[in-house]
Each structure stands twice: as structure tokens, then as C-alpha cells.
Short mmCIF file of C-alpha atoms and ligand atoms in Angstrom, two decimals:
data_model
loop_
_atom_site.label_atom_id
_atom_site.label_comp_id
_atom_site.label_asym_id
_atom_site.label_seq_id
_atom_site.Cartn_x
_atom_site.Cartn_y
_atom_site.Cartn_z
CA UNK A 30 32.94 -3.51 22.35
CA UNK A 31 32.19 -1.71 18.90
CA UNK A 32 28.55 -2.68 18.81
CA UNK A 33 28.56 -0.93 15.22
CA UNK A 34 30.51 -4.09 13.64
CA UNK A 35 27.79 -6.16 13.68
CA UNK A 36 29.64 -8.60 11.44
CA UNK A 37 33.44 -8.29 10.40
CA UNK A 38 34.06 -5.21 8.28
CA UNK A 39 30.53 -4.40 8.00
CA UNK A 40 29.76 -1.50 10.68
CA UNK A 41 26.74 0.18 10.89
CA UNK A 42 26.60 4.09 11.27
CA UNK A 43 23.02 5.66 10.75
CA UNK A 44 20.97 7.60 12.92
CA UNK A 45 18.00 7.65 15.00
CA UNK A 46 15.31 9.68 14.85
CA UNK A 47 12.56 10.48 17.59
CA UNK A 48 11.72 14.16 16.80
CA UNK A 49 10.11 13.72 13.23
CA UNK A 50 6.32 13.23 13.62
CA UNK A 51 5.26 12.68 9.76
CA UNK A 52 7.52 10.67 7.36
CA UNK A 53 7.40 12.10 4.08
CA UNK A 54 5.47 14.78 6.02
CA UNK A 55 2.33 12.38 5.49
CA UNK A 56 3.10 9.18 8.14
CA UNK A 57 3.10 9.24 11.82
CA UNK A 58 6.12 8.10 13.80
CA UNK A 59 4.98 7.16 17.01
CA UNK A 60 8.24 4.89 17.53
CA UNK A 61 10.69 7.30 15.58
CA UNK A 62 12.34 6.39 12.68
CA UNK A 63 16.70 5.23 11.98
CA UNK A 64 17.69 5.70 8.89
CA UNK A 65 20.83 3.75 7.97
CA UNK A 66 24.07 3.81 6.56
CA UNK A 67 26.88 1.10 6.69
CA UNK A 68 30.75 0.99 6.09
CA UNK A 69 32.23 -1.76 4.38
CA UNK A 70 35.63 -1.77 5.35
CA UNK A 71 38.01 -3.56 2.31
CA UNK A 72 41.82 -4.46 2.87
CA UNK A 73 42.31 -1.73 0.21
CA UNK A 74 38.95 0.51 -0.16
CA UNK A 75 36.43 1.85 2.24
CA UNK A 76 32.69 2.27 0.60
CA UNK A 77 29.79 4.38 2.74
CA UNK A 78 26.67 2.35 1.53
CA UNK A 79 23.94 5.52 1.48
CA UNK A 80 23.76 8.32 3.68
CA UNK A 81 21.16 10.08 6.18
CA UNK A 82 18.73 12.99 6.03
CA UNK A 83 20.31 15.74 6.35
CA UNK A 84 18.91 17.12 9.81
CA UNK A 85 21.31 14.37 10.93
CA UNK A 86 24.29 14.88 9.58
CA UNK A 87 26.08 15.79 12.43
CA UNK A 88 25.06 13.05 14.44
CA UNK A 89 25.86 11.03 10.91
CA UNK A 90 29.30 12.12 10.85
CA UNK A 91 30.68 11.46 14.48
CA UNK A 92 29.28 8.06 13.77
CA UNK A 93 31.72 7.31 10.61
CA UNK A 94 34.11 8.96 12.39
CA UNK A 95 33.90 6.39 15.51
CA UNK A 96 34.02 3.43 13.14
CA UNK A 97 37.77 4.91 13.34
CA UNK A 98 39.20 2.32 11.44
CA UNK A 99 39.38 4.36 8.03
CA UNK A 100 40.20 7.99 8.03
CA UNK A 101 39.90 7.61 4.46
CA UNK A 102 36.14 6.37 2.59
CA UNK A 103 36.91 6.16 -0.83
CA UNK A 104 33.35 5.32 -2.18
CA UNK A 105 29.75 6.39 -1.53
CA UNK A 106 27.37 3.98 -2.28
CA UNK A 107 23.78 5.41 -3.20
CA UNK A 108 21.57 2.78 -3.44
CA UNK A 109 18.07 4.96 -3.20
CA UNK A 110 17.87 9.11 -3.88
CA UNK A 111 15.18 9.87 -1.92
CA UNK A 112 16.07 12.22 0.48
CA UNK A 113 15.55 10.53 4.08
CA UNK A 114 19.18 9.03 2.48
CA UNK A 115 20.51 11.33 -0.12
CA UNK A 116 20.17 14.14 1.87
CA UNK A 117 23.43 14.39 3.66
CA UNK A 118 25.41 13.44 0.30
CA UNK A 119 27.22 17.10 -0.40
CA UNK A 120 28.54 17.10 3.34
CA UNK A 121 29.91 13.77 2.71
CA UNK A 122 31.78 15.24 -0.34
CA UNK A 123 33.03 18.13 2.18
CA UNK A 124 34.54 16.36 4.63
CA UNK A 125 35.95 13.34 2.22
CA UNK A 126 36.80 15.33 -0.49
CA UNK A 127 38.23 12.72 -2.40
CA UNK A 128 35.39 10.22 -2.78
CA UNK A 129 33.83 9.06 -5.69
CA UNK A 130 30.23 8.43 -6.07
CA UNK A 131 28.68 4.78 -7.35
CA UNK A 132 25.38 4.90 -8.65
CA UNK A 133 23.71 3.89 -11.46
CA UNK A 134 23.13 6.88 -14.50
CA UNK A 135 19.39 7.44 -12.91
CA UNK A 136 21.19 7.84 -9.32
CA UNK A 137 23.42 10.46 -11.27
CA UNK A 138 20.65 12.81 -12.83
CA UNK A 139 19.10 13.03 -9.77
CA UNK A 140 22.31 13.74 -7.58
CA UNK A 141 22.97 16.33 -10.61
CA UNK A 142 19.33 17.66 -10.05
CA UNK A 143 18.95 17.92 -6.63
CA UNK A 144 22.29 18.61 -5.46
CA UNK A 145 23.70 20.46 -8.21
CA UNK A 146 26.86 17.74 -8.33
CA UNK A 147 27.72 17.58 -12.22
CA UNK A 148 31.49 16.78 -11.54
CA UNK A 149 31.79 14.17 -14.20
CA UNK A 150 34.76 12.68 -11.74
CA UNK A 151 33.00 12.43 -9.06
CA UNK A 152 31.15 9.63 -10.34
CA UNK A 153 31.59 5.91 -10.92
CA UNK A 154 28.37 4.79 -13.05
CA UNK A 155 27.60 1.36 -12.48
CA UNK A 156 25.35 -1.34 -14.86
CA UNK A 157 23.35 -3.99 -13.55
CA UNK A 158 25.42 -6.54 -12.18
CA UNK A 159 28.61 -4.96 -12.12
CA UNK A 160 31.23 -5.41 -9.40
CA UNK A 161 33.66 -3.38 -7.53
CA UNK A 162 36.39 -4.66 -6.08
CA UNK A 163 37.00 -3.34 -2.33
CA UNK A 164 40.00 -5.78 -1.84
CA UNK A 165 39.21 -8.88 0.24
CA UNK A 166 35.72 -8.28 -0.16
CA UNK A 167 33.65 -7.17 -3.42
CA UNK A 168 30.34 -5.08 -4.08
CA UNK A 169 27.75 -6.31 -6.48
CA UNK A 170 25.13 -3.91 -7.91
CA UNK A 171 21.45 -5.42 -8.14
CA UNK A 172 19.27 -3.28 -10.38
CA UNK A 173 15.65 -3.04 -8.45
CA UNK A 174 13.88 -0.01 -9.84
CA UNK A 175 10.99 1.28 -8.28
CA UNK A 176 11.53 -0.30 -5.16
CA UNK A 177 10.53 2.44 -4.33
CA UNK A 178 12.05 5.00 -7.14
CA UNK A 179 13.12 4.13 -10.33
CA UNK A 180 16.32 4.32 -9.39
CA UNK A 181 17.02 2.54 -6.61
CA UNK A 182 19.33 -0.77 -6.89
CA UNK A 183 20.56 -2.98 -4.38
CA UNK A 184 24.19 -3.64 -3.26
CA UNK A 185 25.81 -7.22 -2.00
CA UNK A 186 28.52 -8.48 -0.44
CA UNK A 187 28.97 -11.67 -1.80
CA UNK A 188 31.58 -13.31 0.65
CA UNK A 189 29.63 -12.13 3.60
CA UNK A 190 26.09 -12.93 2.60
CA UNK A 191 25.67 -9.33 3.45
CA UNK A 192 22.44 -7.75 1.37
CA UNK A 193 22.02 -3.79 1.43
CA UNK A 194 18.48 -3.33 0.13
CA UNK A 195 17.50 -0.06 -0.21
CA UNK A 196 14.27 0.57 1.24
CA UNK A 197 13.19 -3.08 1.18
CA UNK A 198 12.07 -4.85 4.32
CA UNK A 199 12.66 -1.55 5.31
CA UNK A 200 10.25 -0.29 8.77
CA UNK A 201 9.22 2.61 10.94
CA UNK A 202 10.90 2.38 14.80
CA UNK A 203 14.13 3.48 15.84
CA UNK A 204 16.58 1.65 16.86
CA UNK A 205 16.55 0.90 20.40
CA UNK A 206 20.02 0.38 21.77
CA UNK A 207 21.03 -2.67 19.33
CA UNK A 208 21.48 -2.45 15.90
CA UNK A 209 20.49 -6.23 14.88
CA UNK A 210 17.27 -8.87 15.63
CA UNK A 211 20.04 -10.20 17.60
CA UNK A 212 20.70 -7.27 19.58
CA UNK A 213 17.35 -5.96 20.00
CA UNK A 214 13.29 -6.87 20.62
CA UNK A 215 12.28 -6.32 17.08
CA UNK A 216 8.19 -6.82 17.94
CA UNK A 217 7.54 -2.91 16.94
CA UNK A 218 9.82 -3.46 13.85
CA UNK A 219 7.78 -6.28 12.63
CA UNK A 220 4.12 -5.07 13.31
CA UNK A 221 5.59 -1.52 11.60
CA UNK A 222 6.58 -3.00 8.44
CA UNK A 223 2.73 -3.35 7.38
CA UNK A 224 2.89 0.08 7.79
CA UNK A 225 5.94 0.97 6.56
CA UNK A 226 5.57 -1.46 3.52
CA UNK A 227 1.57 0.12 2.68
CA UNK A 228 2.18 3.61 3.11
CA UNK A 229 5.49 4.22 1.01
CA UNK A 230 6.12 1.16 -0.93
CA UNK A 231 2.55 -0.15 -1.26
CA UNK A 232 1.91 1.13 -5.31
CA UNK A 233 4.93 -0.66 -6.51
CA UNK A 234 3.98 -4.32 -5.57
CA UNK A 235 4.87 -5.56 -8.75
CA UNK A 236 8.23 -4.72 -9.19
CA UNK A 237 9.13 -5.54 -5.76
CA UNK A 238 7.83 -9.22 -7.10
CA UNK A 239 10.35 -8.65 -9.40
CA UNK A 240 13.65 -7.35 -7.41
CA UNK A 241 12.72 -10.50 -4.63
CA UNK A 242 12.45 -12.86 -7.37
CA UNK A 243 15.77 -11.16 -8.97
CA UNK A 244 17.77 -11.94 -5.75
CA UNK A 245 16.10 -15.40 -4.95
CA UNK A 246 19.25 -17.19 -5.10
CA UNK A 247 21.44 -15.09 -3.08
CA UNK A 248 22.67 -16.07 0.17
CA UNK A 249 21.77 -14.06 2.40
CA UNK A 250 23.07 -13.74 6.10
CA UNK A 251 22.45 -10.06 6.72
CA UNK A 252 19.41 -7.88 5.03
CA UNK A 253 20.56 -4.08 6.00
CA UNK A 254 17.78 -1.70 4.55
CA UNK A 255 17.55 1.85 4.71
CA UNK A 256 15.07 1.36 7.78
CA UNK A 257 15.11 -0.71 10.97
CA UNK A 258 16.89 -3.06 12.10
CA UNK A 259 19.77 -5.62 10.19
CA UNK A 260 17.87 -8.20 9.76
CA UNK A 261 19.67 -11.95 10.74
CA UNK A 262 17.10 -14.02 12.48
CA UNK A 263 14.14 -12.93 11.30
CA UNK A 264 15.44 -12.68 7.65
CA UNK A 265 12.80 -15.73 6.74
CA UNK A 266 10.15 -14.09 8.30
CA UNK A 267 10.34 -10.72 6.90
CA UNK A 268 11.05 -12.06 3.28
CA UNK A 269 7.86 -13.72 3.99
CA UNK A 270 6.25 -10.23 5.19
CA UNK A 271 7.23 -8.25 2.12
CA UNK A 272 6.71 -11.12 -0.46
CA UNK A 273 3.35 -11.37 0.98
CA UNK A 274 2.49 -8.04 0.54
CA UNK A 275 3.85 -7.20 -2.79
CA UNK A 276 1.56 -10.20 -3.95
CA UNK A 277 -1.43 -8.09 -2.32
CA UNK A 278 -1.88 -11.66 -0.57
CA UNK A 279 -3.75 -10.63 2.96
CA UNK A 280 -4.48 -12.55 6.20
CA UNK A 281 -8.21 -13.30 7.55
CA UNK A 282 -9.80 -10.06 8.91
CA UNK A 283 -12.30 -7.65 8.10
CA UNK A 284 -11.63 -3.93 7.65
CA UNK A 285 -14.21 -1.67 8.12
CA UNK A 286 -13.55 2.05 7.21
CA UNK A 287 -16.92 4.15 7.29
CA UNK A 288 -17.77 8.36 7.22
CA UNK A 289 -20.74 9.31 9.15
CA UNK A 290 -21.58 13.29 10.11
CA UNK A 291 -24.57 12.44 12.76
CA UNK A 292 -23.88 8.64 13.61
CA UNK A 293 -26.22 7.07 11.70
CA UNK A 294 -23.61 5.39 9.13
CA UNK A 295 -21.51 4.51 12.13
CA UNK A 296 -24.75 2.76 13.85
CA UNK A 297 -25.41 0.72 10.67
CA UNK A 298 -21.34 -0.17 11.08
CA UNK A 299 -21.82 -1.04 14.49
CA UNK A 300 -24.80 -3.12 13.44
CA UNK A 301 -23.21 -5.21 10.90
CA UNK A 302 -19.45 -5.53 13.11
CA UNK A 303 -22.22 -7.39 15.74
CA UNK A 304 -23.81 -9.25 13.07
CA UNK A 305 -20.19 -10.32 12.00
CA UNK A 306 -19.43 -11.48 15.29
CA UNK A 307 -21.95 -13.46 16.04
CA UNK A 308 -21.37 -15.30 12.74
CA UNK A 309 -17.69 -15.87 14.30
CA UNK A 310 -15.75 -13.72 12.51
CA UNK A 311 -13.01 -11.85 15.10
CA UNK A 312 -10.46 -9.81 13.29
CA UNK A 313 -12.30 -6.99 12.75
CA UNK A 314 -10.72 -3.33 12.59
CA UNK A 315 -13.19 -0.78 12.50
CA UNK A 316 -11.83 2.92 11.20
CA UNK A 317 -14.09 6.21 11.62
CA UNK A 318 -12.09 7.81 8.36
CA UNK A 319 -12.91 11.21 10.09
CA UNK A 320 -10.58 10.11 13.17
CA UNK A 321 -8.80 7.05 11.81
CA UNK A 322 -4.56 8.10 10.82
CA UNK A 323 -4.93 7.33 6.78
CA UNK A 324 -1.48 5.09 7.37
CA UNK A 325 -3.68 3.03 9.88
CA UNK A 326 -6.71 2.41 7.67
CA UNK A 327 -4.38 1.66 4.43
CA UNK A 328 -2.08 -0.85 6.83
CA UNK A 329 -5.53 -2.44 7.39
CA UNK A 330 -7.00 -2.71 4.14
CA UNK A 331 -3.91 -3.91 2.84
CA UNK A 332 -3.05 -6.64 5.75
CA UNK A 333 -6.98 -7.90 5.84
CA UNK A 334 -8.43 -10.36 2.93
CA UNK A 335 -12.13 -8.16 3.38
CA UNK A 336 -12.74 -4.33 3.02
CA UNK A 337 -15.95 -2.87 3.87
CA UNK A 338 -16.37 0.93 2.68
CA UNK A 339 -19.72 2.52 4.94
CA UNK A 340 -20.20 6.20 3.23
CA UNK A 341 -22.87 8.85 4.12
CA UNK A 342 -23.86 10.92 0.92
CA UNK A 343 -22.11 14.00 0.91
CA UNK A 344 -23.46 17.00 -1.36
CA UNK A 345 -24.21 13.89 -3.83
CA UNK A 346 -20.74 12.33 -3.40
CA UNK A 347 -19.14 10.01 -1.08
CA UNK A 348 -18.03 11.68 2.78
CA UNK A 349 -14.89 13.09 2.04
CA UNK A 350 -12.53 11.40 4.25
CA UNK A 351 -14.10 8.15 2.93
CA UNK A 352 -13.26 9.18 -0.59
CA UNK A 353 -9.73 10.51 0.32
CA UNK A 354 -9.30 6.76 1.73
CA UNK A 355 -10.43 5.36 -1.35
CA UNK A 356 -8.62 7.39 -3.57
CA UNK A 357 -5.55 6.38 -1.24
CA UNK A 358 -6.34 2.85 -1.93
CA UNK A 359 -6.78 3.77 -5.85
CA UNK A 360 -3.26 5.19 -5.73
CA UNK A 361 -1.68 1.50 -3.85
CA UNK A 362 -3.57 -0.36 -6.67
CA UNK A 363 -4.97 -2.25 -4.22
CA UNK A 364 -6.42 -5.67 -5.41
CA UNK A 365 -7.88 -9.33 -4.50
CA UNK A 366 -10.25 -8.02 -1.69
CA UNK A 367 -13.85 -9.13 -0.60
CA UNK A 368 -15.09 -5.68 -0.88
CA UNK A 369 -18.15 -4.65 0.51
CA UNK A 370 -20.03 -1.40 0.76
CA UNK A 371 -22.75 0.18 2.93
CA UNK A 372 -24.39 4.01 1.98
CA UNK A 373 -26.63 6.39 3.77
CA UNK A 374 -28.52 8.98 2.49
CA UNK A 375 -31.57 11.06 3.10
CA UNK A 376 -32.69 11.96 -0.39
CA UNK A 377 -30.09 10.99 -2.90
CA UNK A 378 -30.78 7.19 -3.18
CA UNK A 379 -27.96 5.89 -5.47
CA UNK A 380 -25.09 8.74 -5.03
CA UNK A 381 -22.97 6.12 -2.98
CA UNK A 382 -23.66 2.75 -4.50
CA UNK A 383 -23.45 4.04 -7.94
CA UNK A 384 -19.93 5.61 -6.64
CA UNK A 385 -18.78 2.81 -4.97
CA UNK A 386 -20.06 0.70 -8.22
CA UNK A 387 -17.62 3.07 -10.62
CA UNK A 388 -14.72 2.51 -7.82
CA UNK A 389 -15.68 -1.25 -7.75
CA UNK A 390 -15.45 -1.24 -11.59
CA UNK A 391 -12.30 0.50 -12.14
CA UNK A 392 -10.23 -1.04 -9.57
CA UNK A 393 -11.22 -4.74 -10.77
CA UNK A 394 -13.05 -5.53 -7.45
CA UNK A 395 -16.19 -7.53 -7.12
CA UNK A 396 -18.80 -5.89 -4.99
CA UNK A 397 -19.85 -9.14 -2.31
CA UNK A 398 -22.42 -7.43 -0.24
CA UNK A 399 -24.18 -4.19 -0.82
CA UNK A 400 -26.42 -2.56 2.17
CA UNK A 401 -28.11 1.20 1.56
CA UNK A 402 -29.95 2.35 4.90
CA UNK A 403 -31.99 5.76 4.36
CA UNK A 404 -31.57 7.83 7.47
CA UNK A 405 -31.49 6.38 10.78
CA UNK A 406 -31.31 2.65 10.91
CA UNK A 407 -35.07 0.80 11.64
CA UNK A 408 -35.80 -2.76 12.69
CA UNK A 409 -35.49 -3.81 8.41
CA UNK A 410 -32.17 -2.19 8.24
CA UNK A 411 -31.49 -4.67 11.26
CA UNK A 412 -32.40 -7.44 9.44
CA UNK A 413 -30.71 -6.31 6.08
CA UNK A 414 -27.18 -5.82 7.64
CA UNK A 415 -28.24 -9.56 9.15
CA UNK A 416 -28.06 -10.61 5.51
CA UNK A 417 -25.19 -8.49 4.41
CA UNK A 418 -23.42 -9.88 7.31
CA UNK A 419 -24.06 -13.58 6.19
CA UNK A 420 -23.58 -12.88 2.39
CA UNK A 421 -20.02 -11.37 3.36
CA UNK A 422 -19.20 -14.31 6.01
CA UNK A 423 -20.04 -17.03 2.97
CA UNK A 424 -17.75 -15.17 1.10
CA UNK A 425 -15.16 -15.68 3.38
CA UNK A 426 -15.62 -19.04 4.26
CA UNK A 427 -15.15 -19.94 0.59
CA UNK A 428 -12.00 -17.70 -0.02
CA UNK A 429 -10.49 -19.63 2.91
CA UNK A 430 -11.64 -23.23 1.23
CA UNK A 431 -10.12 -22.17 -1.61
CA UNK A 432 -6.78 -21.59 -0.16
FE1 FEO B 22 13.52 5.75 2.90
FE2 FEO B 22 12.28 5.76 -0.37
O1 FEO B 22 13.26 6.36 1.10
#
């Protein structure tokens, strides 16, 4: 059985890959990472929907090749130019000499400027909504820029129901065995698409508002992305994930990232994640930003409705790691959080709540609770992160009667 045609004429021919260990030489990959590439097979063209990066090329190859159906792929679709899928683009021209690349006249410059392609035949340049015909099936182009680079568009199959999206719904794990949610426990998919979704895509929330709401009345039977699995069962419920997300809409839970050199910031955090508890609340994910992976503490802030920042004062700054955090945060335009902050200090008073009141400011955020311990924490400290606790937790409680 050709486990690659996971629907007819569709086959799927990307590539695992377990020997990576930072995405974008930022992200861990503790569960690897595929990155995809499909054949459509048409009763009178062949199109290669993106390609691989380029340390898998070879492995790339022998998979076209044992599709077997077509010797011949006339087209190369390139949805998205970053490189985890462009990269392998001038081998493809080597070995199929004769195809013809569809993109849009962004996806052209960039082939031009990374590549050094400037063939003017080589190219098919496509508008928003244009079609190709591949015979008994036909490709429609779907504009989605910056989802996740300006010029990445999507590409559907209308008869089929069959959606290639680029890096949307998109996730970090590769492929074990199967190919589909059919074929495959998905679990690790799912959970990695906060990830996935806050580390790369997580700036660009509002145009991936736009591209969902742009393909809202497609059919859709099959969601291939550039990442993970083909998506067929789950399709509602990563839709759901992604719209979510890009609508910085978060689920009940506390983060708590903090930077402490001697303890004493992580005993007031300890203090107040008690205090919390006791008032109920049981989501909490507590980050020491010196240890913490950043893509853990940003899949946490984003995922969780509250944020709690805990800084020491740091040669009359914020800790470092704490402000690295925040400035990662800054850079995600992260919004519509129950924020919170704690400092420590042991001379400089107001360094962090004056910082984290400029940060508060600029990023739109309402500070809920404020706490400032000097030194070690005593028995009023106790009693203060008692009340910042409560403060927070009535905060909460009203965001959720809100809803
Ligand atoms: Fe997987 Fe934006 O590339």
C-alpha cells in the first residue's frame, strides 16, 4: 500500500527530521520536525506543492521519485520562501529541468534573491485568486501574506477539498510512521502547535485573522501545512487552535516568569504561587527565565489569560533574562492579559516597577496587582503577596464572568 496517497492524486513526499535541535536556530525540537511537500497528480500536469530544506534533499528526492506515477512534474508550487521549504528549490530545477515555477511576484524576488534564479521562463506569476488547470483537477491561489512572510499564499484543490496552507496550523513533531490524524496519534502535534504557533507565527496574529477569515467558506477535507501532520479529523479542532490564538484569546491559567540571582525573587514567587492556590486557582506554570527554554515561557504567556513578571533589579534595570522575555513578548505584540508584576531590590526602590510601568504602558496592558519586596521576604511581604494574590484572583474571577 502507497501510504503517501493519502487521498486520490494527492501524495505526500516531505521529510522528517530528528537531528535539528533549534528551528530557525532559536526553537528546540525535542520531537523533531517534517517538513512537507505534496504531489498533485492531474490527468495532464503534475505540480510539487513546496519543497524541503535543503539538508534533505536527498531523502526529498527518492520520495518524489517513489510516488512513481509521474516521471515528469511540470510545476513547482511555492507557497512560503522561507527556507525550511525553499531550500531544496535549485535541485528541483536540476533534476526536472523542465519545470516551471508558480508563485506570486513576491515569491519571485525572493527566489531571484536567494537563489540567484532570474530565468524569466522559469516562472509562472500568479494573482490572487487565479487558477491553474492540472486537468481533472485545478489549483487555486489564496493570497495570505504574512502568514508568516509577506509572501506566502495558500494553494487549493477545489474538487478535493484539499487545502495546502503554508505554514498555517503548521506544528513541531515529526511524523511518526503515518502521514494523517488518521494514520497517526497526533497528541504531540496538538500540544506543539502552541508552540509552534507562539514562537514563529505569534507577531502576525492579525493577518492570520485575516487569511482564516479569507478562506472561511472553503470546504475543506484535507489541511496539508508545511508542518505536521494532514490534518482530516482534527481539522475543527485545530482551526479552533489557530483562530484562537491569532485572536490572542487565552485559556484560564496563570503564568509566572520571574529572574532571581540569590532566591529571594523566586521565594516571593513561591509565596504568591501558594497564596494562589489556596485561593483555588490550579493552572499555574511557573518559569525561572534563567533556566526556563524562551519557546516554553512565550507558549505560556501566550496560551494563559494571566502573566505575572517577578524581576530582581539588575544594575538599575530589570534581570536580564526577564527583560529578554519581555522584549520577546514586545516583539509577539502580545495583548489582553491580566498582567501582574512583582520587583526586588536592595537599594533601587522603583527601577522595576517604574520599568514594568513603561512596558505596561507601551504594550496597552493594565497593571492588576503590583508587589515590591526589598531584600529577603519578612512576615509583611507574606501578607502583601496575600493581597496581591487576592487582587489578581478577583481579577480573574471577573474576566471569566465576563465571558
Ligand atoms: Fe516553516 Fe515560515 O517556514
Amino acid at each position: 500500500m502507497n501510504i503517501r496517497e493519502f487521498t486520490k492524486d494527492i501524495f505526500y513526499v516531505g521529510v522528517n527530521d530528528r537531528t535539528t535541535h533549534l528551528f530557525e536556530a532559536l526553537w528546540p525540537l525535542p520531537y523533531g520536525v517534517s517538513y512537507n511537500s505534496y504531489i498533485v497528480a492531474g490527468t495532464e500536469k503534475t505540480a510539487l506543492i513546496d519543497t524541503v530544506r535543503i539538508d534533505e534533499v536527498h531523502a526529498y528526492i527518492d520520495a518524489i521519485e517513489s510516488v512513481g506515477r509521474n516521471a515528469r512534474i511540470d510545476y513547482l508550487v511555492v507557497n512560503h520562501m522561507e527556507p525550511d521549504h525553499s531550500g531544496s528549490i535549485p535541485e528541483i530545477i536540476k533534476y526536472y529541468p523542465g519545470i516551471k515555477i508558480i508563485g506570486n511576484s513576491k515569491t519571485i524576488d525572493m527566489i531571484k534573491g536567494f537563489y540567484h534564479i532570474d530565468d524569466p521562463d522559469r516562472f509562472l506569476e500568479v494573482k490572487d485568486g487565479d487558477t491553474i488547470s492540472l486537468g481533472d483537477h485545478t489549483l487555486k491561489f489564496y493570497f495570505t501574506p504574512m502568514v508568516h512572510w509577506p509572501e506566502t499564499m495558500m494553494t487549493y484543490v477545489e474538487d478535493l477539498g484539499v487545502l495546502f496552507s503554508g505554514d498555517a496550523f503548521g506544528t513541531f513533531g515529526a511524523l511518526n510512521g503515518g502521514i494523517t490524524d488518521r494514520d497517526m496519534d497526533t497528541d504531540i502535534h496538538i500540544s506543539e502547535m502552541y508552540r509552534y504557533y507562539s514562537n514563529i507565527v505569534g507577531k502576525y496574529g492579525r493577518f492570520v485573522g485575516k487569511a482564516l477569515e479569507k478562506l472561511s467558506g472553503l470546504t475543506l477535507n484535507y489541511i496539508c501545512s508545511t508542518h505536521g501532520p494532514v490534518w482530516i479529523d482534527r481539522i475543527n479542532e485545530v482551526v479552533k487552535i489557530v483562530s484562537d490564538l491569532a485572536s490572542y484569546k487565552s485559556e484560564p491559567g496563570i503564568t509566572i516568569v520571574y529572574g532571581s540571582m540569590y532566591g529571594n525573587t523566586a521565594e516571593v514567587v513561591e509565596s504568591v504561587a501558594r497564596e494562589l492556590t489556596s485561593l483555588g486557582i490550579r493552572n499555574i506554570r511557573i518559569h525561572n527565565a534563567s533556566v526556563s527554554p524562551m519557546s516554553d515561557m512565550i507558549t505560556d504567556a501566550f496560551r494563559y489569560k494571566t502573566l505575572i513578571v517577578a524581576s530582581a533589579t539588575y544594575s538599575m534595570r530589570l534581570f536580564p533574562a526577564v527583560e529578554t522575555f519581555m522584549n520577546a513578548m514586545e516583539t509577539r505584540e502580545i495583548k489582553d492579559k491580566i498582567f501582574a508584576v512583582i520587583g526586588n531590590y536592595t537599594w533601587a526602590k522603583n527601577v522595576v516597577a517604574d520599568k514594568m510601568k513603561e512596558y505596561a504602558d507601551r504594550m496597552k496592558l493594565e497593571i492588576t496587582a503590583a508587589l515590591t519586596v526589598k531584600q529577603s521576604p519578612d512576615t509583611e511581604d507574606e501578607n502583601a503577596a496575600w493581597e496581591f494574590a487576592r487582587q489578581l484572583v478577583n481579577a480573574m474571577e471577573v474576566v471569566e464572568t465576563d465571558k
